[in-house]
Amino acid sequence: MTTEAPRLRALRFWSAVHTWTSLISMTFLLMMCLTGLPLVFHEELDELLGYEPEVPTLSAGTPHMALDRIVAAAAAKRPREVLQFVGLPKGEPDIAAVGLSKTLRTLPSDSFLDMDRRTAEVLLEKKPGTGPVAFLLKLHTDMFLGLPGKLFLGLMGFLFVIAVVSGIVLYGPFMKKLDYGTVRRKRSARIKWLDWHNLIGVSTLAWALVVGATGTVNTWAELMLGLWQTGQLAEMTAPYRDAPRPTTLTSLDAAVATAQAAAPGMRPQFIAFPGTPFSSNNHYAVFMAGKTPLTSRLFKPALIDAGTGALTDMRDMPWYMQGFFLSQPLHFGDYGGLPLKIVWSLLDLATIVVLVSGLYLWLVRHRQGERRVAHARAGSVPGSTPQPAR
Amino acid sequence: MSGLRKTSFNRIWATPLTLAIIMVTSLVGALVAEDVWDWFFTFDLTGVLLYTIVKGYRFD
């Protein structure tokens, strides 16, 4: 009696935590699971729908043109916009994605031009945020509400993590007399779905925790970026704080070559022009990345003086930015090729089953409770033999 | 008594813990490795899913 009472209280507490964290976050989690399903295949869908450039076949070994020439061609295509960024995607050696906007500090860029690095021809013009995949991504990440939407969904993700943890706490006592994998299909629908809920939930809990936690971290992207800009980046560019932007910029190719010489074994992945939010007024920021699957996701910005072409600073990004970069693939599952994406989508479907079955179990139990109260008020005591969970 | 508790703990948690370890190893492994290892870790994750489904349909 003395030991059972606190145990029962603890069980009730965790049961309430599990119920309410799940119920509160349910609608948003379902939305995120449903929109997340096609987003796992974002690359394939973009390609299918024509939002990915088609790279023409040229003779093998066709050399790349100078980046200066490529960005000049992009700028000529958009004379009213200024150059902001150049992306050199890892898996697309012949493509340079050039970002341009009406002002240097506009984020995201007004337009992106995918340029052929061998011919300096425009392969594809893109407006960020257009197309079905971008629509789903926006719905998935902030519900078109900007930062407040992101932080709200982050909170829902956090509630989901608590729901999973409380589910683990409850799993032990519920399974005292049952073996792992028991599904009593001949019992009532409620018992059957309770068993499936427990089985799928406990089997996929590691994935659910990883995706839930990394999804929450992803919603802090803007906050972390702001922290980096006011912290490390401000520190790296402090000597140039009040200096004006150079009127003539040094060669982009020379800046990239300087960064590469300072970070052998790494490759440039993203370059920010002077005056953009990822650099200072006076620097090209060349974001170098490693060549292995893991290190290719971790950036090391090299700041190159855009007036003289000299390297002024180069540091690893802080831990929270590195954590953010790693949390992205672990959330979207787009890092192990198509087979992993298929498994990811199956795990997503499994989570939908857990969510819907959880809602069903709550509804059934809620109705049973209401019926008992109604009968008690009417003076009868039906269901005096409560339906056992096991 | 403690032996009984240990048995009960093992019976309840041995499989879920093993599956969780396989899953985390596969998720992180696929992030660190490439090529054939991606296939290997994907195969692991598929195995966890299949095992769960097969187990669920095994009981009466």
Coordinates of C-alpha atoms in Angstrom, one line a residue:
Chain A
M1 CA 0.0 0.0 0.0
T2 CA 2.7 2.4 1.0
T3 CA 4.8 1.8 -2.1
E4 CA 1.8 1.3 -4.5
A5 CA 0.2 4.6 -3.8
P6 CA 3.1 6.8 -5.0
R7 CA 3.6 4.5 -8.0
L8 CA 0.0 4.9 -8.9
R9 CA 0.3 8.6 -8.5
A10 CA 3.4 8.7 -10.7
L11 CA 1.6 6.6 -13.3
R12 CA -1.4 8.9 -13.4
F13 CA 0.9 11.9 -13.6
W14 CA 2.8 10.4 -16.6
S15 CA -0.4 9.3 -18.2
A16 CA -1.8 12.9 -18.0
V17 CA 1.5 14.2 -19.4
H18 CA 1.3 11.7 -22.3
T19 CA -2.3 12.4 -23.0
W20 CA -2.2 16.2 -23.0
T21 CA 1.2 16.8 -24.7
S22 CA -0.1 14.5 -27.4
L23 CA -3.5 16.1 -27.7
I24 CA -2.2 19.6 -27.8
S25 CA 0.4 19.0 -30.4
M26 CA -1.7 16.4 -32.4
T27 CA -3.2 18.6 -35.2
F28 CA 0.2 20.3 -35.9
L29 CA 2.1 17.0 -35.8
L30 CA -0.3 15.4 -38.2
M31 CA 0.1 18.4 -40.5
M32 CA 3.9 18.1 -40.2
C33 CA 3.9 14.4 -40.8
L34 CA 1.6 14.7 -43.8
T35 CA 3.6 17.6 -45.4
G36 CA 6.9 16.0 -44.3
L37 CA 6.0 12.9 -46.3
P38 CA 6.4 14.5 -49.8
L39 CA 9.2 16.7 -48.5
V40 CA 11.4 13.7 -47.9
F41 CA 11.4 13.4 -51.7
H42 CA 11.9 17.1 -52.4
E43 CA 14.8 16.6 -54.8
E44 CA 12.9 14.0 -56.8
L45 CA 9.7 16.1 -56.9
D46 CA 11.6 19.3 -57.8
E47 CA 13.2 17.5 -60.7
L48 CA 9.9 16.0 -61.8
L49 CA 8.1 19.3 -61.7
G50 CA 10.9 21.2 -63.5
Y51 CA 12.3 23.1 -60.6
E52 CA 15.7 21.6 -61.0
P53 CA 18.1 22.5 -63.9
E54 CA 18.8 20.1 -66.7
V55 CA 22.5 20.1 -67.2
P56 CA 23.4 19.7 -70.9
T57 CA 25.8 17.0 -71.9
L58 CA 29.1 18.4 -73.1
S59 CA 32.3 16.6 -74.0
A60 CA 34.0 15.1 -71.0
G61 CA 36.5 17.3 -69.3
T62 CA 35.0 20.6 -70.5
P63 CA 36.7 23.1 -68.1
H64 CA 34.8 25.4 -65.8
M65 CA 34.7 29.1 -66.6
A66 CA 35.9 31.7 -64.1
L67 CA 33.4 32.5 -61.4
D68 CA 33.8 36.2 -62.1
R69 CA 32.5 35.6 -65.6
I70 CA 29.6 33.4 -64.4
V71 CA 28.4 36.0 -61.8
A72 CA 28.8 38.8 -64.4
A73 CA 26.6 36.8 -66.8
A74 CA 24.0 36.3 -64.0
A75 CA 24.2 40.0 -63.1
A76 CA 23.7 41.0 -66.8
K77 CA 20.5 38.9 -66.8
R78 CA 19.2 40.8 -63.8
P79 CA 20.4 44.4 -64.3
R80 CA 18.2 45.8 -61.6
E81 CA 19.4 43.4 -58.9
V82 CA 22.7 43.1 -57.0
L83 CA 24.8 40.0 -56.5
Q84 CA 24.4 38.4 -53.1
F85 CA 25.5 34.8 -53.0
V86 CA 27.0 32.0 -55.0
G87 CA 26.3 28.4 -54.1
L88 CA 28.4 25.6 -55.4
P89 CA 26.3 22.5 -54.5
K90 CA 28.3 19.4 -53.6
G91 CA 26.6 16.9 -55.8
E92 CA 26.3 19.3 -58.9
P93 CA 29.9 20.1 -59.9
D94 CA 28.8 21.9 -63.1
I95 CA 26.2 24.3 -61.5
A96 CA 26.7 27.6 -59.7
A97 CA 23.5 28.9 -58.1
V98 CA 23.7 32.7 -58.1
G99 CA 21.4 34.7 -55.7
L100 CA 20.4 38.2 -56.5
S101 CA 18.1 40.8 -54.9
K102 CA 17.1 44.4 -55.2
T103 CA 19.2 45.2 -52.1
L104 CA 22.2 43.4 -50.6
R105 CA 20.5 42.6 -47.3
T106 CA 17.2 41.2 -48.7
L107 CA 16.6 37.6 -47.4
P108 CA 15.7 35.3 -49.0
S109 CA 17.1 36.4 -52.4
D110 CA 14.6 37.7 -54.9
S111 CA 15.8 35.4 -57.5
F112 CA 18.2 32.5 -58.1
L113 CA 19.9 31.7 -61.3
D114 CA 21.3 28.2 -61.8
M115 CA 24.3 28.8 -64.1
D116 CA 26.3 26.3 -66.1
R117 CA 29.8 26.6 -64.9
R118 CA 31.2 25.4 -68.3
T119 CA 29.3 27.9 -70.5
A120 CA 28.1 30.7 -68.1
E121 CA 24.6 30.0 -69.6
V122 CA 21.5 30.3 -67.4
L123 CA 20.1 26.9 -66.9
L124 CA 17.1 27.8 -64.7
E125 CA 15.7 31.0 -63.2
K126 CA 14.0 30.5 -59.9
K127 CA 12.0 32.6 -57.5
P128 CA 12.5 31.4 -54.0
G129 CA 9.3 30.1 -52.4
T130 CA 7.6 29.2 -55.6
G131 CA 6.3 25.7 -56.6
P132 CA 4.5 23.0 -54.8
V133 CA 7.5 21.8 -52.8
A134 CA 8.3 25.3 -51.6
F135 CA 4.6 25.7 -50.6
L136 CA 4.7 22.5 -48.6
L137 CA 8.1 23.4 -47.0
K138 CA 6.7 26.8 -45.9
L139 CA 3.6 25.1 -44.5
H140 CA 5.8 22.5 -42.7
T141 CA 8.2 25.0 -41.2
D142 CA 6.2 28.1 -40.3
M143 CA 2.6 27.8 -41.6
F144 CA 3.2 31.1 -43.5
L145 CA 3.5 32.9 -40.2
G146 CA 7.3 33.7 -40.3
L147 CA 9.3 33.5 -37.1
P148 CA 6.3 33.2 -34.7
G149 CA 5.0 30.3 -36.7
K150 CA 8.4 28.6 -36.6
L151 CA 8.8 29.0 -32.9
F152 CA 5.2 27.8 -32.3
L153 CA 5.9 24.6 -34.4
G154 CA 9.1 24.3 -32.4
L155 CA 7.1 24.2 -29.2
M156 CA 4.8 21.6 -30.8
G157 CA 7.9 19.5 -31.6
F158 CA 9.1 19.9 -28.0
L159 CA 5.7 18.7 -26.8
F160 CA 6.0 15.7 -29.2
V161 CA 9.4 14.8 -27.6
I162 CA 7.8 15.0 -24.1
A163 CA 4.9 12.8 -25.4
V164 CA 7.4 10.2 -26.6
V165 CA 9.4 10.3 -23.3
S166 CA 6.2 10.0 -21.2
G167 CA 5.2 7.1 -23.5
I168 CA 8.4 5.3 -22.7
V169 CA 7.7 5.8 -19.0
L170 CA 4.2 4.4 -19.4
Y171 CA 5.3 1.5 -21.6
G172 CA 7.0 -0.5 -18.7
P173 CA 3.9 -0.7 -16.4
F174 CA 1.6 -1.4 -19.4
M175 CA 3.7 -4.3 -20.6
K176 CA 4.2 -6.0 -17.2
K177 CA 2.1 -9.0 -18.2
L178 CA 2.6 -8.8 -22.0
D179 CA 5.5 -9.8 -24.3
Y180 CA 7.0 -7.3 -26.7
G181 CA 5.0 -7.4 -29.9
T182 CA 1.7 -8.6 -28.4
V183 CA -1.3 -7.5 -30.4
R184 CA -4.5 -9.0 -29.1
R185 CA -6.4 -8.9 -32.4
K186 CA -9.3 -11.0 -31.1
R187 CA -10.1 -8.5 -28.3
S188 CA -12.0 -5.2 -28.7
A189 CA -10.9 -2.7 -31.3
R190 CA -9.7 -0.4 -28.4
I191 CA -7.4 -3.2 -27.0
K192 CA -6.1 -4.0 -30.5
W193 CA -5.3 -0.4 -31.3
L194 CA -3.7 0.1 -27.9
D195 CA -1.4 -2.8 -28.6
W196 CA -0.5 -1.5 -32.1
H197 CA 0.0 2.0 -30.6
N198 CA 2.4 0.6 -28.0
L199 CA 4.2 -1.7 -30.4
I200 CA 4.8 0.8 -33.2
G201 CA 5.5 3.6 -30.8
V202 CA 8.2 1.7 -28.8
S203 CA 9.8 0.3 -31.9
T204 CA 10.2 3.6 -33.7
L205 CA 10.8 5.8 -30.6
A206 CA 14.5 6.4 -31.5
W207 CA 13.5 7.8 -34.9
A208 CA 10.6 9.8 -33.4
L209 CA 12.9 11.3 -30.8
V210 CA 15.6 12.2 -33.4
V211 CA 13.2 13.7 -35.9
G212 CA 11.2 15.5 -33.2
A213 CA 14.3 17.0 -31.5
T214 CA 16.0 18.0 -34.7
G215 CA 12.8 19.5 -36.0
T216 CA 12.6 21.6 -32.9
V217 CA 16.3 22.7 -33.3
N218 CA 15.5 23.6 -37.0
T219 CA 12.8 26.1 -35.9
W220 CA 15.5 28.0 -34.1
A221 CA 17.5 28.6 -37.3
E222 CA 16.9 32.4 -37.5
L223 CA 17.7 32.8 -33.8
M224 CA 20.9 30.9 -34.1
L225 CA 21.9 32.7 -37.3
G226 CA 21.3 36.0 -35.5
L227 CA 23.4 34.8 -32.6
W228 CA 26.2 33.9 -35.0
Q229 CA 26.0 37.2 -36.9
T230 CA 26.1 39.3 -33.7
G231 CA 28.7 37.0 -32.1
Q232 CA 31.4 35.3 -34.1
L233 CA 30.8 37.2 -37.4
A234 CA 30.8 40.6 -35.6
E235 CA 34.0 39.6 -33.8
M236 CA 35.7 38.5 -37.0
T237 CA 34.8 41.7 -38.8
A238 CA 35.3 44.1 -35.9
P239 CA 38.4 45.9 -37.4
Y240 CA 36.2 46.8 -40.4
R241 CA 33.2 47.9 -38.5
D242 CA 33.0 51.5 -39.8
A243 CA 34.9 51.1 -43.0
P244 CA 32.9 51.8 -46.2
R245 CA 32.2 49.0 -48.8
P246 CA 35.1 49.0 -51.5
T247 CA 34.0 50.6 -54.7
T248 CA 35.8 48.0 -56.8
L249 CA 35.7 44.4 -55.6
T250 CA 38.6 42.1 -56.0
S251 CA 38.3 39.0 -58.2
L252 CA 35.9 36.4 -56.8
D253 CA 38.1 33.6 -58.2
A254 CA 41.1 35.0 -56.4
A255 CA 39.1 35.2 -53.1
V256 CA 38.0 31.5 -53.5
A257 CA 41.6 30.5 -54.3
T258 CA 42.9 32.3 -51.2
A259 CA 40.3 30.5 -49.1
Q260 CA 41.1 27.1 -50.6
A261 CA 44.8 27.7 -50.0
A262 CA 44.0 28.5 -46.3
A263 CA 41.8 25.4 -45.9
P264 CA 43.4 22.5 -47.9
G265 CA 41.2 19.5 -48.1
M266 CA 38.1 21.6 -48.0
R267 CA 35.9 22.9 -50.9
P268 CA 34.0 26.2 -51.2
Q269 CA 30.3 25.6 -50.9
F270 CA 28.8 29.0 -50.5
I271 CA 30.1 32.5 -51.1
A272 CA 28.5 35.7 -49.6
F273 CA 29.2 39.0 -51.3
P274 CA 30.3 42.0 -49.3
G275 CA 27.3 43.9 -47.6
T276 CA 25.1 40.8 -47.4
P277 CA 23.8 39.4 -44.0
F278 CA 26.4 36.6 -44.0
S279 CA 29.4 38.9 -44.4
S280 CA 30.6 42.4 -43.7
N281 CA 30.6 45.4 -46.0
N282 CA 34.2 44.6 -46.8
H283 CA 34.5 40.9 -47.1
Y284 CA 33.7 38.0 -49.3
A285 CA 32.7 35.2 -46.9
V286 CA 33.7 31.9 -48.5
F287 CA 32.1 29.1 -46.6
M288 CA 34.4 26.1 -46.8
A289 CA 33.1 22.6 -46.2
G290 CA 34.8 19.2 -45.8
K291 CA 34.7 16.4 -48.4
T292 CA 33.3 13.6 -46.3
P293 CA 29.6 13.0 -45.9
L294 CA 29.7 14.4 -42.4
T295 CA 32.1 17.3 -42.8
S296 CA 30.5 18.4 -46.0
R297 CA 27.7 19.7 -43.8
L298 CA 29.9 21.6 -41.4
F299 CA 31.0 25.1 -42.6
K300 CA 34.1 27.1 -41.9
P301 CA 33.8 30.7 -43.1
A302 CA 37.0 32.3 -44.6
L303 CA 36.7 36.1 -44.7
I304 CA 38.6 37.6 -47.7
D305 CA 39.1 41.4 -47.8
A306 CA 37.1 42.4 -50.9
G307 CA 39.4 45.4 -51.5
T308 CA 42.8 43.7 -51.2
G309 CA 42.0 40.0 -51.6
A310 CA 43.8 39.1 -48.4
L311 CA 42.5 36.5 -45.9
T312 CA 41.6 38.3 -42.7
D313 CA 40.1 35.5 -40.6
M314 CA 38.9 31.9 -40.8
R315 CA 37.2 30.0 -38.0
D316 CA 35.0 26.9 -37.4
M317 CA 31.5 28.0 -36.8
P318 CA 30.2 27.8 -33.2
W319 CA 28.8 24.5 -31.8
Y320 CA 25.2 25.7 -32.1
M321 CA 25.5 26.4 -35.8
Q322 CA 27.3 23.0 -36.4
G323 CA 24.4 21.4 -34.4
F324 CA 21.9 23.1 -36.6
F325 CA 23.7 22.0 -39.8
L326 CA 23.6 18.4 -38.6
S327 CA 20.1 18.5 -37.4
Q328 CA 18.8 19.3 -41.0
P329 CA 19.6 16.0 -42.7
L330 CA 18.6 14.1 -39.5
H331 CA 15.2 15.7 -39.7
F332 CA 14.5 15.5 -43.5
G333 CA 16.2 12.1 -44.1
D334 CA 17.7 13.2 -47.3
Y335 CA 21.3 12.1 -46.7
G336 CA 21.4 8.4 -47.6
G337 CA 20.0 8.3 -51.1
L338 CA 16.5 7.1 -52.3
P339 CA 16.4 3.8 -50.2
L340 CA 16.8 5.8 -47.0
K341 CA 14.2 8.3 -48.1
I342 CA 11.7 5.4 -48.7
V343 CA 12.4 4.0 -45.2
W344 CA 12.1 7.6 -43.8
S345 CA 8.6 7.9 -45.4
L346 CA 7.6 4.5 -44.0
L347 CA 8.7 5.7 -40.5
D348 CA 6.7 8.9 -41.1
L349 CA 3.7 6.8 -41.9
A350 CA 4.3 4.7 -38.8
T351 CA 4.2 7.9 -36.7
I352 CA 0.9 8.9 -38.3
V353 CA -0.5 5.5 -37.3
V354 CA 0.7 6.1 -33.7
L355 CA -0.8 9.6 -33.6
V356 CA -4.1 8.6 -35.1
S357 CA -4.4 5.5 -32.9
G358 CA -3.5 7.6 -29.8
L359 CA -6.3 10.0 -30.7
Y360 CA -8.7 7.1 -31.2
L361 CA -7.8 5.6 -27.9
W362 CA -8.4 8.9 -26.1
L363 CA -11.7 9.4 -27.8
V364 CA -12.9 5.9 -26.9
R365 CA -11.8 6.3 -23.3
H366 CA -13.3 9.7 -23.1
R367 CA -16.7 8.4 -24.4
Q368 CA -16.6 5.5 -22.0
G369 CA -16.0 7.9 -19.1
E370 CA -18.9 10.1 -20.2
R371 CA -21.2 7.0 -20.4
R372 CA -20.2 5.9 -16.9
V373 CA -20.9 9.3 -15.5
A374 CA -24.3 9.4 -17.3
H375 CA -25.2 5.9 -16.0
A376 CA -24.1 6.8 -12.4
R377 CA -26.3 9.9 -12.5
A378 CA -29.2 7.7 -13.7
G379 CA -28.6 5.4 -10.7
S380 CA -27.4 2.3 -12.5
V381 CA -23.9 0.9 -12.4
P382 CA -23.2 -0.5 -15.8
G383 CA -19.6 -1.3 -16.7
S384 CA -19.2 -2.1 -13.0
T385 CA -16.6 -4.5 -14.4
P386 CA -14.3 -2.0 -16.0
Q387 CA -12.8 -3.1 -19.2
P388 CA -9.3 -4.2 -18.5
A389 CA -6.5 -2.7 -20.6
R390 CA -4.8 -6.1 -20.7
Chain B
M1 CA 13.3 -10.8 -5.8
S2 CA 15.9 -8.7 -7.5
G3 CA 16.4 -11.6 -10.0
L4 CA 12.7 -11.5 -10.7
R5 CA 12.8 -7.8 -11.3
K6 CA 15.7 -8.1 -13.5
T7 CA 13.9 -10.8 -15.6
S8 CA 10.9 -8.6 -15.8
F9 CA 13.0 -5.6 -16.9
N10 CA 14.8 -7.7 -19.5
R11 CA 11.5 -9.1 -20.8
I12 CA 10.0 -5.7 -21.2
W13 CA 12.9 -3.6 -22.4
A14 CA 15.5 -5.9 -24.1
T15 CA 13.8 -5.8 -27.5
P16 CA 12.8 -2.1 -27.5
L17 CA 16.3 -1.1 -26.3
T18 CA 18.0 -3.3 -29.0
L19 CA 15.8 -1.8 -31.7
A20 CA 16.5 1.8 -30.4
I21 CA 20.2 1.1 -30.5
I22 CA 20.1 -0.3 -34.0
M23 CA 18.0 2.6 -35.1
V24 CA 20.3 5.4 -33.6
T25 CA 23.4 3.6 -35.0
S26 CA 21.8 3.4 -38.4
L27 CA 20.6 7.0 -38.5
V28 CA 24.0 8.4 -37.4
G29 CA 25.9 5.8 -39.4
A30 CA 24.2 6.8 -42.6
L31 CA 25.1 10.4 -41.9
V32 CA 28.8 9.6 -41.4
A33 CA 29.2 6.9 -44.0
E34 CA 28.5 6.7 -47.7
D35 CA 28.0 4.4 -50.7
V36 CA 27.6 0.7 -49.6
W37 CA 27.3 1.7 -45.9
D38 CA 24.2 3.8 -46.7
W39 CA 22.6 0.7 -48.1
F40 CA 23.7 -1.3 -45.0
F41 CA 22.2 1.2 -42.5
T42 CA 19.0 1.6 -44.6
F43 CA 18.7 -2.2 -44.6
D44 CA 19.0 -2.1 -40.7
L45 CA 16.2 0.4 -40.5
T46 CA 14.0 -1.6 -42.8
G47 CA 14.7 -4.6 -40.7
V48 CA 13.5 -2.8 -37.6
L49 CA 10.2 -1.9 -39.4
L50 CA 9.7 -5.4 -40.7
Y51 CA 10.4 -7.0 -37.4
T52 CA 7.8 -4.7 -35.7
I53 CA 5.1 -5.6 -38.3
V54 CA 5.9 -9.3 -38.2
K55 CA 5.8 -9.4 -34.4
G56 CA 2.5 -7.5 -34.4
Y57 CA 0.8 -10.0 -36.7
R58 CA 2.3 -13.0 -34.9
F59 CA 0.0 -12.9 -31.8
D60 CA -3.6 -13.9 -31.5

